[in-house]
XYZ file of C-alpha atoms in Angstrom:
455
model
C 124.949 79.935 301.345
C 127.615 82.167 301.893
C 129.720 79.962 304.330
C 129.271 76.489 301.785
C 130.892 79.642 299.054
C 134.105 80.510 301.612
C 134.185 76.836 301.864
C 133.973 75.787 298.458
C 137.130 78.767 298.187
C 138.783 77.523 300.721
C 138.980 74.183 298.705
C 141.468 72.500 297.044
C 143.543 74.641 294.384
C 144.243 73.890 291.379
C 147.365 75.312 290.988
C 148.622 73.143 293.831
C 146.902 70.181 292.810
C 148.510 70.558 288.991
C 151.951 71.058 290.601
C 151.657 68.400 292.894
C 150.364 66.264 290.174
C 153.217 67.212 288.061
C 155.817 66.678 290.266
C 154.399 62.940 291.166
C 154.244 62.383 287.668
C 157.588 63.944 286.586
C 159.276 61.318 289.860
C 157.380 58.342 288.072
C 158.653 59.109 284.660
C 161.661 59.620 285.839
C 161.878 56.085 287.377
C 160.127 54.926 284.354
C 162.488 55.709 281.915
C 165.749 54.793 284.001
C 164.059 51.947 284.335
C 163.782 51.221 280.697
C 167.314 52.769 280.119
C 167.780 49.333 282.438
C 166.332 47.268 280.314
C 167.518 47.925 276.984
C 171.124 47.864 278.791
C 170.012 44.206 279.985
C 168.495 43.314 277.108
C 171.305 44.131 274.870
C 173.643 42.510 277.699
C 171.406 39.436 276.578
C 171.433 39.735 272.853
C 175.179 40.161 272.954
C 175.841 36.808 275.272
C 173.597 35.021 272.626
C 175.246 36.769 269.563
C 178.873 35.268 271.351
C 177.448 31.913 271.357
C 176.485 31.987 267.913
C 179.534 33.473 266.982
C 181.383 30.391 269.015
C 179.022 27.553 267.478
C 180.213 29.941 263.641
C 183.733 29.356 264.587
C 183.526 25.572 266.017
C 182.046 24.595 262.906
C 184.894 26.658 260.538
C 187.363 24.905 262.363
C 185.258 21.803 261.516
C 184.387 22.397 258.102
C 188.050 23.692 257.365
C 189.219 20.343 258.137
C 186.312 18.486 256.901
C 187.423 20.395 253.500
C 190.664 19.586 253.533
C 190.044 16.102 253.926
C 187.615 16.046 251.143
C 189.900 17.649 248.818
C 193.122 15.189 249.984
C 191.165 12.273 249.180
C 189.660 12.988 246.282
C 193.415 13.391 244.837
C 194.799 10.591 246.373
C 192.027 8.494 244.904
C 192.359 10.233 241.508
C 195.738 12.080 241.275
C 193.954 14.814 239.823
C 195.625 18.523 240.263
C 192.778 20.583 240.976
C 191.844 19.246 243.845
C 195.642 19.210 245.210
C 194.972 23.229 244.002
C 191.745 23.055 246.095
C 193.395 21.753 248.882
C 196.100 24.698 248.935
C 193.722 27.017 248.370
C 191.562 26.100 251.538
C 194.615 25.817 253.768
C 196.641 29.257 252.683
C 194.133 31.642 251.506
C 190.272 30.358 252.800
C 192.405 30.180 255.833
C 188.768 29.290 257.792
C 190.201 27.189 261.033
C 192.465 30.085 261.535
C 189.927 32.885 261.126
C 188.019 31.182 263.400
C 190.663 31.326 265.770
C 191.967 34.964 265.355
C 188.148 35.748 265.763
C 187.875 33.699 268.928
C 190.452 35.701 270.383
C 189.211 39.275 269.583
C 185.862 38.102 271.536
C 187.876 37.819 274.733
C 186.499 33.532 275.160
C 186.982 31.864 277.972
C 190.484 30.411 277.895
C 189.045 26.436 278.637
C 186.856 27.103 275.532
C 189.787 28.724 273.220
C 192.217 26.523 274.417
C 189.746 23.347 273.580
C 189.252 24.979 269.825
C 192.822 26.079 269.811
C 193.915 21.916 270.243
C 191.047 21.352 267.325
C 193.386 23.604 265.054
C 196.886 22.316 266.205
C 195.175 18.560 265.682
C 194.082 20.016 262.251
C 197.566 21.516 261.409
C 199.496 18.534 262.510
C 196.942 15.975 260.154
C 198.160 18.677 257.230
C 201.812 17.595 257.607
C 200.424 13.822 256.900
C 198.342 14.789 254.330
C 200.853 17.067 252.227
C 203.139 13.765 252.535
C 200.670 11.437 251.189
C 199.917 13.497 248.312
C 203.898 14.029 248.045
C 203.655 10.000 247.863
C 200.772 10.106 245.032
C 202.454 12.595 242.872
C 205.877 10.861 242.880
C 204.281 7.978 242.096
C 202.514 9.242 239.233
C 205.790 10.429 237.790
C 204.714 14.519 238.103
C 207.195 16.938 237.713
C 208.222 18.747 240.666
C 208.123 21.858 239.438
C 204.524 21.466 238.470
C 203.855 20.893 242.164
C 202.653 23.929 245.155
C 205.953 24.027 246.917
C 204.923 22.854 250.098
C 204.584 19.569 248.499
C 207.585 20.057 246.452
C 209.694 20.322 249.642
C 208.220 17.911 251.252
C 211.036 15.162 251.611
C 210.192 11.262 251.540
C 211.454 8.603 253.721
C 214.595 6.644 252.482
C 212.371 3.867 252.839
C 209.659 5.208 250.336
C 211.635 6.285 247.732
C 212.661 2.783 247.393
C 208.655 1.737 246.543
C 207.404 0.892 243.459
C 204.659 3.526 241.898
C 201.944 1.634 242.904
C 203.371 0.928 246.806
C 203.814 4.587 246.863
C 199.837 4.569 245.810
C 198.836 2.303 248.232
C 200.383 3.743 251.018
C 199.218 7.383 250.090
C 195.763 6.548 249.962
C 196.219 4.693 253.262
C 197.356 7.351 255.080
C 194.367 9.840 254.768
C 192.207 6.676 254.453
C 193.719 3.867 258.073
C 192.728 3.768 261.378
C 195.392 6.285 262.868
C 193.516 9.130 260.100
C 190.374 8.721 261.713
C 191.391 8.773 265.035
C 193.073 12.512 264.577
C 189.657 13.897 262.740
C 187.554 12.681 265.878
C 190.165 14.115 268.313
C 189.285 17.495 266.444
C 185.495 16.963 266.176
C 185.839 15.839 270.310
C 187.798 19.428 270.823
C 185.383 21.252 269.017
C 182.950 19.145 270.693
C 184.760 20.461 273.983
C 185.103 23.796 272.992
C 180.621 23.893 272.571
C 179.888 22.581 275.585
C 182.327 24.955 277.886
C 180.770 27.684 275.790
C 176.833 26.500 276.542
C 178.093 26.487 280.059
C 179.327 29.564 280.019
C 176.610 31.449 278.078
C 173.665 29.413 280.319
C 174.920 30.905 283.195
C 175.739 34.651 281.971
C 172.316 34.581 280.013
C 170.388 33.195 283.446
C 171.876 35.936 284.852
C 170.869 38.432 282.382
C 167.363 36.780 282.297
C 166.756 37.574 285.794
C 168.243 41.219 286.338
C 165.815 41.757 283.122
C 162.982 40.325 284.829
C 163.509 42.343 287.732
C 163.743 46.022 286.001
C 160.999 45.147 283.928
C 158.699 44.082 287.630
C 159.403 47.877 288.553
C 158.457 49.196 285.161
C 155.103 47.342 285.443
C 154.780 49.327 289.146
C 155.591 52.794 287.906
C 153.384 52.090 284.699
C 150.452 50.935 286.926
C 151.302 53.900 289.577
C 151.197 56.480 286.257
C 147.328 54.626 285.286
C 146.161 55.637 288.583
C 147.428 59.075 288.727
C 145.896 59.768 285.638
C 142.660 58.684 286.383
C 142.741 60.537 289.750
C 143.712 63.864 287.668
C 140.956 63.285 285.157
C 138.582 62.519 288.077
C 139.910 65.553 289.610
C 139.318 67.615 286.325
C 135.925 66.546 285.854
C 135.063 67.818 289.535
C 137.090 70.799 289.815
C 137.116 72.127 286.696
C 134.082 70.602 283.971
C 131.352 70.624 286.171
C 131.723 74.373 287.415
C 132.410 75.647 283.592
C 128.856 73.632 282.764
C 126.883 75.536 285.265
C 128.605 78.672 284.223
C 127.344 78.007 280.739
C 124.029 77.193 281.862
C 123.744 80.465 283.466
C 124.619 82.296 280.702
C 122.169 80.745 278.551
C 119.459 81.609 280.380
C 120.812 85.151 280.784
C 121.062 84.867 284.202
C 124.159 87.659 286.423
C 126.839 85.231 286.811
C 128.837 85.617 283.418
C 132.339 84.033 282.891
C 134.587 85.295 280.101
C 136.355 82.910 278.145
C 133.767 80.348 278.362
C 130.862 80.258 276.309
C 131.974 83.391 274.509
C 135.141 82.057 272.970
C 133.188 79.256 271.826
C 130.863 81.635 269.951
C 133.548 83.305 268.429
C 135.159 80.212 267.446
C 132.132 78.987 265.554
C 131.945 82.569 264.012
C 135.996 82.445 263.181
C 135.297 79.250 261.593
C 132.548 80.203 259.224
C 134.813 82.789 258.040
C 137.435 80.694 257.458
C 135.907 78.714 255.527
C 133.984 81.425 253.277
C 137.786 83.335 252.899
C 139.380 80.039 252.426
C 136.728 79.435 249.448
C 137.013 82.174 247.989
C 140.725 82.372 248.338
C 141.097 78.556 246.651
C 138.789 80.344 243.906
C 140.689 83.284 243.239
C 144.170 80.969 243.424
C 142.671 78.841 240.784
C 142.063 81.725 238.548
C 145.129 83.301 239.026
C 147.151 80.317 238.384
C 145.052 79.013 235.237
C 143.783 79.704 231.726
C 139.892 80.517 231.566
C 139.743 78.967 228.430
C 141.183 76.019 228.345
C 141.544 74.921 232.106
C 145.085 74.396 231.967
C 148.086 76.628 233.843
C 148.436 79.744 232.509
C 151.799 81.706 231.113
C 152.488 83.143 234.522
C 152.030 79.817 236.583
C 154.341 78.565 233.633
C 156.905 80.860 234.744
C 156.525 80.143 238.194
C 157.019 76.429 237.885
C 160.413 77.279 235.642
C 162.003 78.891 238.562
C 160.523 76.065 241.156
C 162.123 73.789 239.073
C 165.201 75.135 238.909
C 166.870 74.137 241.905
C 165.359 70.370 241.792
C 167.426 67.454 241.367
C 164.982 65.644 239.418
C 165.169 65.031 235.695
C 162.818 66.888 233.514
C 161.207 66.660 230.195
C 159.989 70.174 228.313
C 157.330 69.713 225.347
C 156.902 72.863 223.537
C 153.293 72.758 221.587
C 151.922 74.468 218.518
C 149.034 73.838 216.947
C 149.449 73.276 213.396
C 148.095 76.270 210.806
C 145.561 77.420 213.947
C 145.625 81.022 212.068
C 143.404 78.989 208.712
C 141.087 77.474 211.164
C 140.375 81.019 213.178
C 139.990 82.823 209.973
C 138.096 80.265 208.576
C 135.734 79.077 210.606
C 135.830 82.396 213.985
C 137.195 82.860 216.565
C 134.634 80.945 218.264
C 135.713 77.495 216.691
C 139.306 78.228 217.735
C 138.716 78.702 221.369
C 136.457 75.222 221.158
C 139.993 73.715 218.981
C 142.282 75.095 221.939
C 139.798 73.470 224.852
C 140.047 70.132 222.235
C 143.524 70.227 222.188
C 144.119 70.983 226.176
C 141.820 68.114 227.021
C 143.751 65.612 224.520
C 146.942 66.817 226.092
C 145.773 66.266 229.093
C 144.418 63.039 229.571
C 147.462 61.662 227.409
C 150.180 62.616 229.555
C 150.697 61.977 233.786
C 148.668 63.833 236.150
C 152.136 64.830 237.799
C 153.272 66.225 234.510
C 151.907 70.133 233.829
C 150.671 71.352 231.116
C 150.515 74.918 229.850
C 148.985 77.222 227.680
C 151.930 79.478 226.858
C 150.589 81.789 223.997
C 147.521 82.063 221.916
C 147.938 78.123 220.289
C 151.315 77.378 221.755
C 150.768 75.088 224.789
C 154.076 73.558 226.868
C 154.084 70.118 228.976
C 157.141 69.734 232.018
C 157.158 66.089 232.364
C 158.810 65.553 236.353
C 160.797 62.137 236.633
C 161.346 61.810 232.861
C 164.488 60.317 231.460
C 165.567 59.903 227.514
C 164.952 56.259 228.029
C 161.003 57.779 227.991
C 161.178 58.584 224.040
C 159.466 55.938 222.492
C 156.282 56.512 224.988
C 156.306 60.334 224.453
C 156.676 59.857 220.862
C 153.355 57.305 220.724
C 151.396 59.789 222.954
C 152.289 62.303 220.554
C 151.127 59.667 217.660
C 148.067 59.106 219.757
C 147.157 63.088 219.758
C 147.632 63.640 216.232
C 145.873 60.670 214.909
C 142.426 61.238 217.656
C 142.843 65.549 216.242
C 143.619 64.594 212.217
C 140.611 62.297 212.380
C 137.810 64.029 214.364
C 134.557 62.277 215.293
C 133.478 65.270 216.893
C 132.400 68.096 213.502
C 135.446 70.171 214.632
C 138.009 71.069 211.679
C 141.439 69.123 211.475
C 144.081 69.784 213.155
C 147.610 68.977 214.244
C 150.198 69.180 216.653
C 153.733 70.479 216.461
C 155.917 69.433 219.085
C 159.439 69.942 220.474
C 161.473 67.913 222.902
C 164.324 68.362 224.991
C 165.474 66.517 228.020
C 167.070 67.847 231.244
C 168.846 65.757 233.650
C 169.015 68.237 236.446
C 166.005 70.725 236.978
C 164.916 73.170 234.342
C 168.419 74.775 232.917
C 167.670 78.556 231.178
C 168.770 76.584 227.805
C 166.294 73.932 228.099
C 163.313 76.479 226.568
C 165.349 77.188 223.927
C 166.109 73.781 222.968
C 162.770 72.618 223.164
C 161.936 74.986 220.498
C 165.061 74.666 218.291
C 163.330 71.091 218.389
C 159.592 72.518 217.486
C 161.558 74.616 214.785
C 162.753 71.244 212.965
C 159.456 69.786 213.058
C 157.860 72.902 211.326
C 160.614 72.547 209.047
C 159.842 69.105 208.202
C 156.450 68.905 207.485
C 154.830 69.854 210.886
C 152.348 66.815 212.499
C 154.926 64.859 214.751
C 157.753 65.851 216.860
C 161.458 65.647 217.457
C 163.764 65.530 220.178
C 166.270 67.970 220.977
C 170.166 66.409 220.022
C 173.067 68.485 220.423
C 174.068 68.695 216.351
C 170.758 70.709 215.663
């Protein structure tokens, strides 16, 4: 028995297993996350080669609708000599400006110079149908007899053949129309959907190859992630097969033993699970009693609500908020009658009544206080002005349930001032709240009013 004991010592340590363990695991994570510092390098490598295409297929088809626009707008006025598309036109070509953006935007990409130079010849095909078209409208206006002041002043400068100013209004029409309308018109707009056309497919070449590229490195990085992630698995199950014989096991028997009250006894075992479960008892009786004594503490025995001094304490919380605020000072209309009529007794059971009506009127993230003997307060959180017609029904709503009792309790009212903060609780906003309460007693009492600056 003794020898199997020396041998059993003489065993693997833990502390050598743990830092060998730790150091195998600290390599593979180490290789893991280079690894997937690889990938997301790769990946947004990829994602940037597709974002270029899209931005190249964006700009072939500016240059293409550009033109396309410009054509639209040309022969709508040719056909009907009307101004604002001649406007629309201008406007398109100097200020739109979308073939060129597409250009300028082209360049700061860095494209390949085949591609640009295929969308660049799109643009200068574009730009040289412009010069025709500006002439033909030159031809259209002229023959409609406009004034050339009237005109944008690149057609205005625009000069006409010797041999067209000798036309007749209508040959000058005719041969207008024609020109954004014959044979030679169409051929220039397919030269600069062929460019464009040019322009995509050096680009799909381009971006095939760079994203194949990409594709593969990614594949690659992501292979050895797989191997480290699969190396980690079987680490940890050899550590938690390691734990289970090295370290559970032995701490079972130990516990065993000292159940049955046998020599061997190992601190920090089965004792500091006693003591846990006796910790935890008393936790749980102290945190009890502590919830029980906060409670009690914080609110009014009578009615239920927050008392004067939790009051307080939510003031100053609430001074350094941001939020907007609402303050409802309370009073309960002519309370002194109803004591001295009817006990003391009946009061308390009118202040619980009027706490509980308070209460389930307004928000459960709202607090409301009993602030004096029949003098209650409400903070409203998250309340703006724009909240005045729904305080003033639930106000409506309190009155009419305590003027019209269904419950053998005397009548009663409510008093109430209002005043609005749009920042946290302010030292003035008490006071204004009951320079409001003060108006309503002034006024008849039953209702409430809300705090304005001329009161």
């Amino acid at each position: 028995m003794k020898k199997q004991n020396k041998g059993r010592i003489k065993g693997i340590k833990i502390r050598t297993l743990n830092y060998s363990m730790i150091a195998a695991a600290a390599v593979l994570y180490i290789i893991l996350i280079y690894a997937t510092f690889q990938v997301s390098v790769k990946y947004e490598k990829l994602i940037k080669v597709t974002e270029e295409y899209i931005s190249c297929e964006r700009d072939a088809a500016l240059v293409r609708e550009g033109s396309d626009y410009l054509t639209e707008q040309v022969r709508l006025y040719v056909i009907t000599a009307k101004p604002e598309y001649m406007e629309a036109y201008f406007s398109e070509k100097n200020d739109g400006r979308r073939r060129e953006k597409a250009l300028e935007e082209m360049k700061e990409l860095g494209a390949d110079a085949e591609a640009y130079g295929f969308l660049k010849k799109a643009l200068d095909s574009s730009n040289r149908l412009t010069e025709r078209e500006i002439y033909a409208m030159r031809l259209i206006a002229q023959s409609k007899g406009d004034s050339l002041e009237s005109l944008p002043q690149e057609v205005r400068e625009t000069e006409l053949l010797e041999e067209d100013k000798s036309m007749s209004p209508g040959e000058m029409a005719d041969k207008g129309q024609n020109m954004v309308f014959d044979f030679e018109y169409q051929n220039a707009k397919e030269e600069i959907k062929s460019s464009t056309k040019h322009f995509l497919d050096a680009v799909m070449t381009g971006m095939q190859d760079k994203q194949m590229g990409s594709a593969q490195e990614l594949g690659r990085i992501m292979t050895y992630q797989r191997i480290c992630i699969s190396a980690l698995f079987v680490l940890n199950t050899i550590t938690f097969v390691l734990v289970i014989v090295l370290i559970v096991r032995p701490l079972q028997i130990y516990i065993n033993c000292i159940k049955e009250e046998k020599m061997l006894q190992i601190a920090g075992s089965y004792e500091f699970k006693y003591l846990a479960l006796t910790y935890n008892d008393i936790y749980e009786v102290n945190t009890a009693n502590e919830v029980l004594l906060r409670h009690r503490a914080e609110h009014d025995p009578l009615t239920g609500v927050i008392n004067r001094g939790a009051f307080e304490q939510m003031r100053e919380l609430l001074k350094a908020t941001q939020k907007s605020i609402a303050l409802l000072i309370i009073d309960v209309d002519k309370f002194k009658l109803v004591n001295d009529g009817y006990g003391h007794e009946m009061g308390d059971k009118i202040l619980r009544k009027v706490a509980a009506e308070i209460q389930d009127e307004f928000r459960g993230q709202d607090y409301v206080a009993r602030i004096g003997g029949d003098e209650f307060a409400v903070i409203m959180t998250e309340c703006t002005e724009d909240l005045k017609p729904v305080i003033q029904k639930k106000v409506e709503s309190i009155n009419k349930r305590l003027t019209h009792p269904d419950d053998g309790l005397p009548e009663v009212s409510l008093s109430i001032g209002i005043a609005f903060s749009p920042k946290g609780f302010p030292e003035e906003l008490y006071s204004m709240a009951d320079r409001a309460l003060y108006i309503v007693k002034e006024n008849g009492r039953c209702g409430c009013h809300f705090y304005e600056e001329n009161d």
